[in-house]
């Protein structure tokens, strides 16, 4: 993959952040592993500072607020204001399952350009809720995309890959490294997996390295543009690739995990 530069910034399609790691659903094969993570919400000021640093070297077409479920954040308008203040992208989008979006304050809709509504077959959003969200998006000029999803791709392998050839193959064929760039806790990642895989699999694999530190580019590096460009265009797999199926995983019927017992 080769990236174009414009005015000293790398042009990319999108960049996202996990506004909250937790979710009100428990989707099997959730890409960011939300059902297995502790509850966490981003601090708006910290996100603003990260994005201001990153904006010196990166220019995504759209910035996406993802999760977990973004509408679980206690102050989503403040998060949106932080994104706008950073100047990172001209388009700001949120990806949601919709259950909380329908009753969110107008202040959220007023700050959005786009919304992606994921409607899962295993936890379908009622049609009246979709109609309510559609009406609110139309009223506030928010472009709405409704995606009906009845399958998830398996991303976590049954066991880590045991050969370098297998890991290189996963990385070469992976779609996440192009479509799912992530900023999280002071670092830029080529995909959404490195910050969370070690948290989830660490108990099962005690020797697992701190993948969030190994695989990301810290935003306070003085030569950020050079570091980011080399990182994005590298052909060497991430350490996380050993614990991921990338684009090779099977597509499975969408399902929900049972609720954890308290």
Coordinates of C-alpha atoms in Angstrom, one line a residue:
X1 CA 0.0 0.0 0.0
X2 CA 1.4 3.4 -1.0
X3 CA 0.0 6.7 0.4
X4 CA -0.2 10.1 -1.2
X5 CA 1.0 13.3 0.5
X6 CA -0.7 16.7 0.3
X7 CA 0.6 19.8 2.1
X8 CA 2.9 17.6 4.2
X9 CA 0.1 15.3 5.4
X10 CA -0.7 11.7 4.5
X11 CA -4.0 11.3 2.8
X12 CA -6.1 8.4 4.1
X13 CA -9.8 7.4 3.7
X14 CA -10.7 7.3 7.4
X15 CA -9.5 7.4 11.0
X16 CA -11.4 6.2 14.0
X17 CA -11.3 6.2 17.8
X18 CA -13.0 4.0 20.3
X19 CA -15.2 6.5 22.2
X20 CA -16.1 3.8 24.6
X21 CA -14.8 0.2 24.7
X22 CA -17.9 -1.2 26.3
X23 CA -21.2 -1.9 24.6
X24 CA -24.8 -2.5 25.3
X25 CA -24.7 -5.6 23.0
X26 CA -22.4 -8.7 23.2
X27 CA -21.8 -9.6 19.6
X28 CA -19.8 -12.8 19.0
X29 CA -16.6 -12.0 17.0
X30 CA -16.9 -8.3 17.8
X31 CA -13.9 -6.7 16.0
X32 CA -12.8 -4.5 18.9
X33 CA -13.5 -7.3 21.4
X34 CA -16.0 -5.1 23.4
X35 CA -17.8 -7.9 25.2
X36 CA -14.5 -8.9 26.8
X37 CA -13.2 -5.5 27.8
X38 CA -13.7 -3.4 31.0
X39 CA -15.9 -0.3 30.7
X40 CA -13.9 2.7 29.5
X41 CA -14.7 6.1 27.9
X42 CA -12.3 8.5 26.3
X43 CA -11.5 11.9 27.9
X44 CA -12.5 14.6 25.4
X45 CA -9.4 16.8 26.2
X46 CA -7.0 13.8 25.8
X47 CA -8.6 12.9 22.4
X48 CA -8.4 16.6 21.3
X49 CA -4.7 16.7 22.1
X50 CA -4.0 13.4 20.4
X51 CA -5.8 14.5 17.2
X52 CA -4.1 17.9 17.2
X53 CA -0.7 16.2 17.1
X54 CA -1.8 13.7 14.6
X55 CA -3.4 16.3 12.3
X56 CA 0.1 17.7 11.6
X57 CA 0.9 14.5 9.7
X58 CA -2.3 12.8 8.7
X59 CA -5.4 14.0 6.8
X60 CA -8.2 11.4 6.8
X61 CA -11.3 12.1 4.7
X62 CA -13.6 11.2 7.5
X63 CA -13.1 10.8 11.3
X64 CA -15.3 8.0 12.8
X65 CA -16.4 7.7 16.4
X66 CA -16.7 4.0 17.1
X67 CA -16.7 1.6 20.0
X68 CA -18.0 -0.4 21.8
X69 CA -21.1 1.8 21.6
X70 CA -20.3 5.5 21.3
X71 CA -23.6 6.6 22.7
X72 CA -22.6 5.0 26.1
X73 CA -20.1 7.9 26.5
X74 CA -21.3 10.2 29.3
X75 CA -20.6 13.4 27.2
X76 CA -20.7 12.6 23.5
X77 CA -21.2 16.3 22.5
X78 CA -17.9 17.2 24.2
X79 CA -16.1 14.4 22.3
X80 CA -17.5 15.7 19.1
X81 CA -16.4 19.3 20.0
X82 CA -12.9 17.9 20.7
X83 CA -12.8 16.3 17.2
X84 CA -13.9 19.5 15.5
X85 CA -11.4 21.6 17.4
X86 CA -8.5 19.4 16.3
X87 CA -9.1 20.0 12.6
X88 CA -8.3 16.4 11.8
X89 CA -11.0 15.9 9.2
X90 CA -13.8 17.7 7.4
X91 CA -16.3 14.9 8.0
X92 CA -17.2 13.5 11.4
X93 CA -19.2 10.3 11.6
X94 CA -20.5 7.9 14.3
X95 CA -21.1 4.2 14.1
X96 CA -23.8 2.9 16.4
X97 CA -26.2 0.0 16.9
X98 CA -28.9 2.6 17.4
X99 CA -30.5 1.5 20.6
X100 CA -29.3 4.7 22.4
X101 CA -29.0 6.9 19.4
X102 CA -32.7 7.3 19.0
X103 CA -33.0 9.2 22.4
X104 CA -29.7 11.1 22.3
X105 CA -29.8 14.9 22.7
X106 CA -30.0 17.1 19.7
X107 CA -26.5 18.4 20.6
X108 CA -25.1 15.1 19.2
X109 CA -26.9 15.3 15.9
X110 CA -26.0 19.0 15.5
X111 CA -22.3 18.1 15.6
X112 CA -22.4 15.2 13.2
X113 CA -22.0 14.9 9.4
X114 CA -22.6 11.2 9.0
X115 CA -24.0 8.2 10.9
X116 CA -23.7 4.5 10.2
X117 CA -26.4 2.5 11.8
X118 CA -25.6 -1.2 12.1
X119 CA -28.7 -3.3 12.4
X120 CA -27.8 -6.8 13.6
X121 CA -29.9 -9.9 12.9
X122 CA -29.1 -11.2 16.4
X123 CA -30.3 -8.0 18.1
X124 CA -32.6 -6.3 15.6
X125 CA -33.4 -2.6 16.1
X126 CA -37.2 -2.1 15.9
X127 CA -38.4 -0.4 12.7
X128 CA -39.9 2.4 14.7
X129 CA -36.5 3.2 16.2
X130 CA -34.9 3.2 12.7
X131 CA -37.7 5.6 11.6
X132 CA -37.0 7.8 14.6
X133 CA -33.2 8.0 13.9
X134 CA -33.9 8.6 10.2
X135 CA -36.2 11.5 11.0
X136 CA -33.7 13.1 13.4
X137 CA -30.8 12.7 10.9
X138 CA -32.9 14.3 8.1
X139 CA -33.8 17.2 10.4
X140 CA -30.2 17.9 11.3
X141 CA -28.7 17.2 7.9
X142 CA -26.8 14.1 8.9
X143 CA -26.2 11.6 6.2
X144 CA -27.5 8.2 7.4
X145 CA -26.3 4.8 6.2
X146 CA -28.2 1.8 7.4
X147 CA -26.3 -1.5 7.3
X148 CA -28.2 -4.7 7.9
X149 CA -25.7 -7.3 9.2
X150 CA -26.4 -11.0 9.5
X151 CA -22.8 -12.3 9.7
X152 CA -19.5 -11.4 11.4
X153 CA -16.1 -12.5 10.2
X154 CA -14.1 -14.5 12.7
X155 CA -11.0 -12.5 13.6
X156 CA -9.6 -14.3 16.7
X157 CA -8.0 -17.7 15.8
X158 CA -8.4 -20.8 17.9
X159 CA -4.7 -20.7 18.6
X160 CA -1.9 -18.2 17.6
X161 CA -0.3 -18.8 14.2
X162 CA 2.9 -20.9 14.6
X163 CA 4.8 -20.0 11.5
X164 CA 6.1 -16.8 10.1
X165 CA 4.7 -17.7 6.7
X166 CA 1.2 -17.9 8.1
X167 CA 1.6 -14.5 9.8
X168 CA 2.9 -12.9 6.7
X169 CA 0.0 -14.2 4.7
X170 CA -2.6 -12.9 7.3
X171 CA -1.0 -9.4 7.1
X172 CA -0.7 -9.4 3.3
X173 CA -4.4 -10.2 2.8
X174 CA -5.8 -8.2 5.7
X175 CA -8.4 -5.5 5.1
X176 CA -8.3 -3.9 8.5
X177 CA -4.9 -2.3 8.0
X178 CA -6.3 -0.2 5.2
X179 CA -9.9 0.5 6.4
X180 CA -9.6 0.6 10.2
X181 CA -6.8 3.0 11.2
X182 CA -7.2 3.9 14.9
X183 CA -6.0 6.6 17.3
X184 CA -6.1 5.5 20.9
X185 CA -4.4 6.6 24.1
X186 CA -1.6 8.6 22.5
X187 CA -0.8 6.2 19.7
X188 CA -1.7 5.6 16.1
X189 CA -2.5 2.0 15.0
X190 CA -2.9 0.5 11.5
X191 CA -6.0 -1.4 12.8
X192 CA -8.3 -1.6 15.8
X193 CA -6.9 -4.8 17.3
X194 CA -3.5 -4.1 18.9
X195 CA -4.7 -2.0 21.9
X196 CA -7.1 -4.7 23.1
X197 CA -5.9 -8.2 22.0
X198 CA -3.4 -8.5 24.8
X199 CA -6.0 -7.4 27.4
X200 CA -8.3 -10.2 26.3
X201 CA -5.8 -13.0 25.6
X202 CA -3.2 -12.1 28.3
X203 CA -4.4 -14.6 30.8
X204 CA -4.5 -17.4 28.3
X205 CA -1.0 -16.5 27.0
X206 CA 1.1 -15.1 29.9
X207 CA 4.1 -14.4 27.6
X208 CA 2.0 -12.2 25.3
X209 CA 3.9 -8.9 24.7
X210 CA 2.3 -5.5 25.3
X211 CA 0.9 -5.4 21.8
X212 CA -0.5 -1.9 22.3
X213 CA 3.0 -0.6 22.8
X214 CA 4.8 -2.8 20.3
X215 CA 2.5 -2.2 17.3
X216 CA 1.6 1.5 17.5
X217 CA 3.3 4.8 16.6
X218 CA 3.5 7.2 19.6
X219 CA 2.2 10.6 18.6
X220 CA 4.9 12.6 20.5
X221 CA 7.7 11.4 18.2
X222 CA 9.4 14.4 16.6
X223 CA 9.5 12.9 13.1
X224 CA 5.8 11.8 13.1
X225 CA 5.2 12.1 9.4
X226 CA 8.2 9.9 8.5
X227 CA 7.3 7.4 11.2
X228 CA 3.7 7.2 10.2
X229 CA 4.4 6.8 6.5
X230 CA 6.9 4.0 7.1
X231 CA 4.5 2.3 9.4
X232 CA 1.5 2.5 7.0
X233 CA 3.6 1.3 4.0
X234 CA 5.5 -1.5 5.8
X235 CA 5.2 -5.0 4.6
X236 CA 6.3 -6.5 7.9
X237 CA 3.4 -7.9 9.9
X238 CA 2.4 -6.5 13.2
X239 CA 3.0 -8.5 16.4
X240 CA -0.7 -8.6 16.7
X241 CA -1.1 -10.5 13.4
X242 CA 0.0 -13.7 15.2
X243 CA -3.2 -13.5 17.2
X244 CA -5.6 -12.5 14.4
X245 CA -7.1 -13.9 11.3
X246 CA -7.4 -10.6 9.4
X247 CA -9.3 -11.2 6.2
X248 CA -8.9 -15.0 6.3
X249 CA -11.5 -15.7 9.0
X250 CA -14.7 -17.6 8.2
X251 CA -18.0 -15.7 8.0
X252 CA -20.3 -16.9 10.7
X253 CA -24.0 -16.2 11.4
X254 CA -24.4 -13.2 13.7
X255 CA -25.0 -14.1 17.3
X256 CA -24.9 -12.7 20.8
X257 CA -22.9 -14.0 23.8
X258 CA -25.0 -14.7 26.9
X259 CA -25.0 -12.0 29.5
X260 CA -22.3 -12.3 32.1
X261 CA -23.6 -13.3 35.5
X262 CA -22.9 -10.8 38.3

